[in-house]
Backbone as ProteinMPNN parsed JSONL, in Angstrom:
{"seq_chain_A": "MAIDPHHPTPAYLSFWRERHLCTLTTPRPDGTPHVVPVCVTYDPEAGVARVLASRSSTKVRNVLAATEAGDGAAGARVAVCQVDGPRWATLEGIARVRTEAAEVAEGERRYEERYGKPPRVNPNRAVIEIALTRAMGSRGLKPGEA", "coords_chain_A": {"N_chain_A": [[-30.408, 7.064, 5.656], [-27.35, 8.67, 5.474], [-24.164, 7.734, 3.936], [-21.005, 7.843, 5.37], [-18.308, 8.869, 3.769], [-15.835, 8.637, 4.859], [-15.959, 6.785, 6.882], [-17.173, 4.05, 6.042], [-19.903, 1.669, 5.802], [-19.167, -1.876, 6.672], [-20.123, -3.431, 4.611], [-20.36, -1.725, 2.444], [-17.625, -0.695, 2.062], [-16.575, -3.359, 1.51], [-17.852, -3.951, -0.983], [-16.587, -1.996, -2.594], [-13.949, -3.056, -2.606], [-14.162, -5.186, -4.271], [-13.539, -6.356, -7.446], [-14.358, -4.325, -10.046], [-15.474, -2.711, -12.942], [-15.888, 0.831, -13.254], [-17.368, 4.08, -13.299], [-16.465, 7.39, -14.269], [-17.425, 10.721, -13.818], [-16.881, 13.845, -15.118], [-16.882, 17.461, -15.235], [-17.524, 19.005, -18.371], [-15.941, 21.801, -19.97], [-18.202, 23.35, -21.003], [-19.997, 22.744, -19.031], [-21.456, 20.464, -19.28], [-21.831, 16.765, -18.566], [-19.126, 14.47, -18.7], [-18.776, 11.29, -19.136], [-16.996, 8.47, -18.465], [-15.657, 4.965, -18.854], [-13.716, 3.672, -16.087], [-11.14, 2.532, -13.81], [-11.305, 2.363, -10.336], [-9.882, 3.287, -7.134], [-10.501, 3.195, -3.644], [-9.972, 4.783, -0.703], [-10.88, 5.031, 2.271], [-9.655, 5.775, 4.731], [-7.942, 7.92, 4.076], [-9.647, 9.469, 2.861], [-10.084, 9.525, 0.118], [-10.616, 8.88, -3.406], [-9.103, 7.28, -6.132], [-8.077, 7.612, -9.516], [-6.435, 6.286, -12.245], [-4.817, 7.871, -15.079], [-4.059, 8.977, -18.34], [-1.921, 11.917, -18.783], [-2.778, 13.479, -20.969], [-5.358, 12.8, -21.437], [-9.039, 13.381, -22.008], [-10.609, 13.484, -19.513], [-8.497, 14.216, -17.614], [-7.844, 16.63, -18.729], [-10.542, 18.089, -18.352], [-10.763, 17.947, -15.514], [-8.598, 19.721, -14.938], [-9.323, 22.054, -16.346], [-11.598, 22.806, -14.873], [-10.529, 23.266, -12.485], [-8.905, 25.579, -13.024], [-10.82, 27.258, -13.77], [-11.946, 27.973, -11.547], [-10.916, 28.989, -8.262], [-8.312, 28.187, -8.624], [-7.424, 26.348, -6.895], [-9.426, 24.764, -5.941], [-10.559, 22.727, -7.628], [-12.318, 20.107, -9.444], [-15.818, 19.194, -9.421], [-16.741, 15.911, -9.105], [-17.851, 12.62, -9.842], [-17.69, 9.009, -9.077], [-18.712, 6.02, -9.904], [-19.931, 2.57, -9.391], [-21.465, -0.334, -10.594], [-23.079, -3.244, -9.903], [-25.256, -5.696, -10.923], [-28.182, -5.413, -8.973], [-26.842, -3.96, -6.969], [-25.235, -0.782, -6.237], [-22.857, 1.896, -5.963], [-21.831, 5.079, -5.192], [-19.292, 7.577, -5.157], [-18.724, 10.925, -4.34], [-16.904, 14.004, -4.865], [-14.222, 16.45, -4.696], [-12.055, 16.854, -7.286], [-8.612, 16.787, -8.222], [-5.669, 17.005, -10.23], [-2.92, 14.991, -9.967], [0.522, 14.672, -10.415], [2.962, 14.05, -9.286], [5.718, 11.883, -8.558], [5.623, 10.181, -6.456], [2.981, 10.222, -5.764], [1.745, 9.233, -8.075], [2.911, 6.586, -8.027], [1.722, 5.514, -5.633], [-1.026, 5.563, -6.454], [-0.788, 3.553, -8.489], [0.008, 1.379, -7.037], [-2.288, 0.976, -5.284], [-4.063, 0.352, -7.427], [-3.091, -2.063, -8.296], [-3.535, -3.658, -6.15], [-6.42, -3.706, -5.798], [-7.226, -4.512, -8.365], [-5.794, -6.839, -8.955], [-3.522, -6.881, -10.747], [-0.639, -5.268, -12.23], [-1.055, -1.798, -13.397], [-1.056, -0.932, -16.946], [2.005, -0.013, -18.465], [2.72, 3.359, -18.386], [4.278, 6.212, -19.351], [3.236, 8.593, -19.165], [1.574, 9.035, -17.077], [-0.91, 10.133, -14.82], [-2.703, 10.855, -11.711], [-6.011, 11.122, -10.852], [-7.047, 12.413, -8.205], [-9.579, 12.308, -5.72], [-11.035, 14.163, -3.278], [-13.114, 12.962, -1.12], [-16.523, 13.819, -0.5], [-19.083, 12.956, -0.323], [-21.04, 9.991, -0.196], [-22.961, 7.394, -1.573], [-25.323, 4.711, -1.875], [-26.734, 1.542, -2.837], [-29.597, -0.255, -1.362], [-28.781, -2.213, 1.443], [-26.24, -1.597, 1.469], [-26.123, 0.53, 3.075], [-25.995, 2.219, 6.365], [-27.623, 0.443, 8.926], [-29.202, -1.138, 7.316], [-30.253, -4.114, 5.617]], "CA_chain_A": [[-29.22, 7.379, 6.328], [-26.242, 8.724, 4.551], [-22.919, 6.766, 4.073], [-20.009, 8.664, 5.584], [-17.118, 8.24, 2.853], [-14.583, 8.462, 5.702], [-16.341, 5.713, 7.724], [-18.152, 3.417, 5.349], [-20.216, 0.412, 6.424], [-18.424, -3.02, 6.19], [-20.609, -3.998, 3.183], [-19.945, -0.625, 1.447], [-16.34, -1.021, 1.756], [-16.336, -4.539, 0.817], [-18.264, -3.656, -2.374], [-15.529, -1.165, -3.258], [-12.884, -3.789, -2.607], [-14.385, -6.055, -5.247], [-13.078, -5.955, -8.87], [-15.401, -3.849, -10.844], [-15.232, -1.444, -13.775], [-16.561, 1.988, -12.732], [-17.402, 5.266, -14.396], [-16.119, 8.679, -13.796], [-18.141, 11.77, -14.381], [-16.293, 15.174, -14.904], [-17.672, 18.407, -15.998], [-16.679, 19.611, -19.576], [-15.821, 23.332, -19.827], [-19.366, 23.782, -21.24], [-20.85, 22.304, -17.935], [-22.154, 19.066, -19.536], [-21.069, 15.864, -18.001], [-18.44, 13.561, -19.466], [-18.689, 10.048, -18.377], [-16.004, 7.405, -19.059], [-15.251, 3.927, -17.936], [-12.455, 3.869, -15.402], [-10.829, 1.784, -12.62], [-11.291, 3.393, -9.288], [-9.549, 2.812, -5.807], [-11.176, 3.883, -2.476], [-9.23, 4.988, 0.455], [-11.654, 5.767, 3.158], [-8.817, 6.42, 5.827], [-7.412, 9.309, 3.614], [-10.822, 10.253, 2.402], [-9.936, 9.831, -1.358], [-10.684, 7.834, -4.446], [-8.063, 7.667, -7.236], [-8.39, 7.135, -10.926], [-5.198, 6.493, -13.058], [-5.167, 8.308, -16.303], [-3.082, 9.744, -19.091], [-2.144, 13.247, -18.479], [-3.483, 14.049, -22.198], [-6.865, 12.343, -21.472], [-10.093, 14.316, -21.817], [-11.007, 13.481, -18.045], [-7.624, 15.117, -16.972], [-8.256, 18.008, -19.099], [-11.706, 18.555, -17.776], [-10.426, 18.413, -14.148], [-7.651, 20.88, -15.027], [-10.027, 23.174, -16.889], [-12.514, 23.214, -13.756], [-9.61, 23.895, -11.592], [-8.323, 26.789, -13.634], [-11.945, 28.198, -13.959], [-12.336, 28.346, -10.058], [-9.875, 29.767, -7.551], [-7.116, 27.552, -8.899], [-7.077, 25.25, -5.911], [-10.473, 24.01, -5.53], [-10.579, 21.368, -8.112], [-13.554, 19.788, -10.044], [-16.725, 18.276, -8.669], [-16.8, 14.665, -9.963], [-18.465, 11.401, -9.142], [-17.208, 7.741, -9.48], [-19.73, 4.942, -9.687], [-19.834, 1.171, -9.85], [-22.601, -1.211, -10.488], [-23.081, -4.89, -10.07], [-26.609, -6.133, -10.72], [-28.946, -4.377, -8.209], [-25.935, -3.126, -6.161], [-24.544, 0.233, -6.94], [-22.408, 2.846, -5.004], [-21.274, 6.342, -5.96], [-18.484, 8.573, -4.242], [-18.572, 12.315, -5.024], [-15.885, 14.799, -4.185], [-13.532, 17.549, -5.442], [-10.937, 16.217, -7.91], [-7.44, 17.441, -8.66], [-4.862, 16.051, -10.943], [-1.536, 14.689, -9.305], [1.58, 14.065, -11.259], [4.196, 13.705, -8.539], [6.215, 10.408, -8.697], [5.155, 9.352, -5.191], [1.298, 10.03, -5.788], [1.409, 8.26, -9.168], [3.224, 5.253, -7.594], [0.677, 5.11, -4.707], [-2.107, 5.123, -7.194], [-0.37, 2.345, -9.299], [0.027, 0.313, -5.853], [-3.68, 0.641, -4.989], [-4.784, -0.188, -8.507], [-2.673, -3.479, -8.444], [-4.054, -4.303, -4.964], [-7.82, -3.998, -6.042], [-7.462, -5.285, -9.687], [-4.964, -7.967, -9.078], [-2.442, -6.881, -11.751], [-0.23, -3.923, -12.361], [-1.574, -1.099, -14.623], [-0.213, -0.929, -18.251], [3.094, 0.922, -18.47], [2.359, 4.768, -19.003], [5.199, 7.335, -18.828], [2.572, 9.941, -19.199], [0.51, 8.847, -16.204], [-1.275, 11.203, -13.87], [-3.62, 10.414, -10.903], [-7.126, 12.008, -10.585], [-7.384, 12.323, -6.779], [-10.918, 12.814, -5.398], [-11.207, 14.313, -2.031], [-14.484, 12.614, -0.899], [-17.475, 14.612, 0.231], [-20.39, 12.283, -0.13], [-21.129, 8.494, -0.566], [-24.337, 6.89, -1.772], [-25.282, 3.344, -2.379], [-28.075, 0.814, -2.836], [-30.004, -0.91, -0.274], [-27.935, -3.245, 1.971], [-24.692, -1.035, 1.584], [-26.14, 1.7, 4.009], [-26.132, 1.864, 7.762], [-28.906, 0.035, 9.43], [-29.961, -1.954, 6.072], [-29.759, -5.427, 5.295]], "C_chain_A": [[-28.141, 7.601, 5.268], [-25.089, 7.876, 4.836], [-21.888, 7.921, 4.202], [-18.806, 8.159, 4.68], [-15.921, 8.032, 3.616], [-14.67, 7.168, 6.566], [-17.433, 4.883, 7.226], [-18.634, 2.131, 6.152], [-19.37, -0.8, 5.955], [-18.875, -3.472, 4.725], [-20.315, -3.007, 2.157], [-18.584, -0.883, 1.056], [-16.005, -2.249, 1.062], [-16.778, -4.534, -0.666], [-17.187, -2.938, -3.11], [-14.121, -1.927, -3.241], [-12.931, -4.962, -3.736], [-13.851, -5.509, -6.654], [-14.159, -5.58, -9.74], [-14.948, -2.743, -11.691], [-16.089, -0.464, -13.347], [-16.533, 3.076, -13.78], [-16.905, 6.549, -13.673], [-16.858, 9.677, -14.503], [-17.412, 13.043, -14.153], [-17.082, 16.14, -15.654], [-16.723, 18.94, -17.255], [-16.67, 21.135, -19.353], [-17.247, 24.034, -20.19], [-20.362, 23.579, -20.024], [-21.513, 20.975, -18.218], [-21.278, 18.078, -18.945], [-20.443, 14.949, -19.03], [-18.256, 12.342, -18.75], [-18.01, 8.978, -19.163], [-15.86, 6.151, -18.097], [-13.83, 3.981, -17.436], [-12.24, 2.708, -14.301], [-10.532, 2.646, -11.519], [-10.755, 2.54, -7.984], [-10.152, 3.677, -4.815], [-10.308, 3.827, -1.335], [-9.942, 5.76, 1.507], [-10.784, 6.5, 4.41], [-8.275, 7.661, 5.372], [-8.596, 10.074, 3.219], [-10.735, 10.424, 0.93], [-10.169, 8.533, -2.079], [-9.671, 8.236, -5.399], [-8.466, 6.936, -8.462], [-7.034, 7.297, -11.603], [-5.739, 6.952, -14.471], [-3.904, 8.809, -17.01], [-3.108, 11.22, -18.897], [-2.804, 13.99, -19.749], [-4.904, 13.616, -22.303], [-7.906, 13.56, -21.401], [-10.462, 14.534, -20.278], [-9.87, 14.28, -17.399], [-7.847, 16.502, -17.403], [-9.324, 18.754, -18.551], [-11.453, 18.918, -16.333], [-9.568, 19.634, -14.217], [-8.337, 22.174, -15.452], [-10.989, 23.75, -15.648], [-11.852, 23.887, -12.751], [-9.318, 25.275, -11.821], [-9.469, 27.85, -13.586], [-12.398, 28.65, -12.551], [-11.144, 29.148, -9.585], [-8.475, 29.232, -7.699], [-6.745, 26.568, -7.878], [-8.184, 24.36, -5.639], [-10.626, 22.565, -6.162], [-12.016, 21.239, -8.907], [-14.461, 19.018, -9.368], [-17.018, 17.187, -9.656], [-17.536, 13.609, -9.053], [-17.946, 10.186, -9.8], [-18.322, 6.842, -9.025], [-19.461, 3.559, -10.11], [-21.11, 0.434, -9.667], [-22.642, -2.658, -10.676], [-24.513, -5.45, -9.925], [-27.466, -4.839, -9.97], [-28.122, -3.482, -7.286], [-25.178, -2.035, -6.831], [-24.106, 1.122, -5.69], [-21.612, 3.943, -5.793], [-20.412, 7.07, -4.778], [-18.314, 9.829, -5.007], [-17.557, 12.958, -4.3], [-15.332, 15.771, -5.284], [-12.11, 16.845, -6.026], [-9.808, 17.143, -8.284], [-6.485, 16.457, -9.303], [-3.41, 16.03, -10.188], [-0.503, 14.04, -10.305], [2.79, 13.73, -10.488], [4.522, 12.225, -8.549], [5.578, 9.64, -7.494], [3.557, 9.12, -5.218], [0.992, 9.025, -6.949], [1.759, 6.841, -8.673], [2.246, 4.635, -6.526], [-0.5, 4.725, -5.46], [-2.019, 3.835, -7.958], [-0.633, 1.077, -8.164], [-1.376, -0.015, -5.615], [-4.373, 0.047, -6.133], [-4.37, -1.787, -8.463], [-3.357, -4.243, -7.228], [-5.625, -4.656, -5.3], [-7.824, -4.665, -7.308], [-6.622, -6.414, -9.958], [-3.92, -7.973, -10.191], [-1.954, -5.514, -11.773], [-1.027, -3.176, -13.499], [-0.65, -1.196, -15.784], [0.853, 0.099, -17.838], [2.678, 2.301, -19.121], [3.278, 5.716, -18.473], [4.421, 8.644, -18.691], [1.443, 9.914, -18.182], [0.343, 10.008, -15.226], [-2.269, 10.285, -12.915], [-4.736, 11.428, -10.664], [-7.341, 11.463, -9.057], [-8.543, 12.948, -6.279], [-10.905, 12.961, -3.876], [-12.855, 14.085, -1.725], [-15.312, 13.467, -0.086], [-18.719, 13.939, 0.519], [-20.303, 10.787, -0.76], [-22.619, 8.124, -0.521], [-24.223, 5.462, -2.16], [-26.659, 2.574, -2.238], [-28.417, 0.232, -1.473], [-29.087, -2.173, 0.171], [-26.355, -2.718, 2.104], [-24.786, 0.157, 2.613], [-26.22, 1.352, 5.396], [-27.5, 1.598, 8.196], [-29.817, -0.802, 8.343], [-29.42, -3.116, 5.929], [-30.19, -5.883, 3.905]], "O_chain_A": [[-28.024, 6.842, 4.305], [-25.017, 7.313, 5.928], [-21.835, 8.825, 3.369], [-18.364, 7.031, 4.898], [-15.015, 7.335, 3.16], [-13.663, 6.557, 6.923], [-18.524, 4.897, 7.795], [-17.925, 1.603, 7.009], [-18.869, -0.721, 4.833], [-18.084, -3.812, 3.845], [-20.026, -3.397, 1.025], [-18.306, -1.242, -0.088], [-15.227, -2.235, 0.108], [-16.075, -5.097, -1.505], [-16.911, -3.312, -4.25], [-13.186, -1.412, -3.854], [-11.919, -5.583, -4.061], [-13.773, -4.302, -6.883], [-14.889, -6.466, -10.186], [-14.143, -1.91, -11.273], [-17.195, -0.882, -13.007], [-15.896, 3.055, -14.833], [-17.006, 6.618, -12.448], [-16.971, 9.576, -15.724], [-17.29, 13.383, -12.976], [-17.843, 15.804, -16.561], [-15.526, 19.218, -17.177], [-17.437, 21.621, -18.522], [-17.478, 25.16, -19.748], [-21.437, 24.179, -20.011], [-22.122, 20.431, -17.298], [-20.091, 18.355, -18.771], [-21.037, 14.651, -20.067], [-17.561, 12.364, -17.734], [-18.355, 8.632, -20.292], [-15.92, 6.221, -16.869], [-12.885, 4.271, -18.169], [-13.203, 2.014, -13.976], [-9.689, 3.539, -11.599], [-11.088, 1.372, -7.783], [-10.327, 4.863, -5.094], [-9.897, 2.714, -1.008], [-9.712, 6.957, 1.682], [-11.135, 7.548, 4.951], [-8.109, 8.535, 6.223], [-8.543, 11.303, 3.245], [-11.276, 11.416, 0.441], [-10.003, 7.408, -1.609], [-9.364, 9.423, -5.509], [-9.071, 5.863, -8.463], [-6.494, 8.402, -11.543], [-6.8, 6.564, -14.959], [-2.858, 9.031, -16.399], [-4.195, 11.793, -18.842], [-3.348, 15.076, -19.548], [-5.603, 14.052, -23.217], [-7.623, 14.596, -20.799], [-10.599, 15.678, -19.846], [-10.258, 15.097, -16.564], [-8.017, 17.426, -16.608], [-9.165, 19.942, -18.269], [-11.831, 20.005, -15.895], [-9.882, 20.582, -13.497], [-7.984, 23.257, -14.984], [-11.124, 24.96, -15.466], [-12.315, 24.867, -12.168], [-9.454, 26.108, -10.925], [-9.251, 29.049, -13.412], [-13.154, 29.612, -12.419], [-10.473, 29.856, -10.336], [-7.546, 29.699, -7.039], [-5.693, 25.95, -8.048], [-7.963, 23.258, -5.138], [-10.772, 21.519, -5.529], [-12.766, 22.213, -8.972], [-14.001, 18.113, -8.672], [-17.443, 17.399, -10.791], [-17.756, 13.718, -7.847], [-17.74, 10.231, -11.012], [-18.798, 6.918, -7.892], [-18.799, 3.36, -11.129], [-21.773, 0.587, -8.641], [-22.181, -3.158, -11.702], [-24.926, -5.659, -8.784], [-27.42, -3.651, -10.289], [-28.573, -2.418, -6.862], [-24.539, -2.257, -7.859], [-24.739, 1.151, -4.634], [-20.918, 3.745, -6.79], [-20.825, 7.116, -3.62], [-17.841, 9.844, -6.143], [-17.281, 12.558, -3.169], [-15.782, 15.905, -6.421], [-11.242, 16.384, -5.286], [-10.1, 18.278, -8.659], [-6.472, 15.267, -8.991], [-2.87, 17.091, -9.873], [-0.741, 12.991, -10.904], [3.666, 13.099, -11.079], [3.607, 11.401, -8.548], [5.065, 8.532, -7.653], [2.984, 8.11, -4.81], [0.147, 8.137, -6.837], [0.948, 5.94, -8.886], [1.989, 3.431, -6.521], [-1.026, 3.642, -5.205], [-2.999, 3.1, -8.084], [-1.305, 0.069, -8.381], [-1.727, -1.19, -5.715], [-5.27, -0.76, -5.89], [-5.23, -2.659, -8.581], [-3.701, -5.414, -7.383], [-6.04, -5.794, -5.085], [-8.621, -5.604, -7.306], [-6.662, -6.963, -11.059], [-3.464, -9.059, -10.549], [-2.692, -4.604, -11.395], [-1.578, -3.801, -14.406], [0.514, -1.538, -15.581], [0.623, 0.953, -16.982], [2.325, 2.338, -20.299], [3.189, 6.075, -17.299], [4.913, 9.643, -18.166], [0.459, 10.639, -18.334], [1.278, 10.726, -14.872], [-2.597, 9.153, -13.27], [-4.416, 12.555, -10.285], [-7.723, 10.327, -8.775], [-8.583, 14.174, -6.376], [-10.772, 11.94, -3.201], [-13.706, 14.913, -2.052], [-14.871, 13.859, 0.994], [-19.395, 14.266, 1.494], [-19.565, 10.51, -1.706], [-23.376, 8.473, 0.385], [-23.207, 5.018, -2.695], [-27.575, 3.028, -1.553], [-27.597, 0.24, -0.554], [-28.719, -3.018, -0.646], [-25.466, -3.315, 2.711], [-23.766, 0.731, 2.995], [-26.513, 0.189, 5.669], [-28.434, 2.351, 7.921], [-31.002, -1.061, 8.552], [-28.207, -3.27, 6.075], [-29.846, -6.987, 3.483]]}, "name": "protein", "num_of_chains": 1, "seq": "MAIDPHHPTPAYLSFWRERHLCTLTTPRPDGTPHVVPVCVTYDPEAGVARVLASRSSTKVRNVLAATEAGDGAAGARVAVCQVDGPRWATLEGIARVRTEAAEVAEGERRYEERYGKPPRVNPNRAVIEIALTRAMGSRGLKPGEA"}
């Protein structure tokens, strides 16, 4: 059974509320994957995951390049993943870069909520906002599994 990213199982959501380092995979302009460690927040009610980043980072540049290569609005197909021993969970979706003050503040608030401390000060901050399209996970995180 698939996991609905907008209505995850309690176990899946609980796993995403734990403090874990994650990875973000973005497409480079040549199509190869760029994978980096990040901190991720998951908001199933809004159907988004968020990653704080510097506006000059490669991950932000990759999302912007993919957006510009498309129709200008679609964004980049990305995935975020976290692993803890045998447990793992992946969220996939369409990313776009948000730089509006309210969006950055919301990303910072959610980061502090999940990771227990405010993010470091960064006046050049952006948020990679991922509109979720798919969720996957290890046994025990899916509907009907224990």
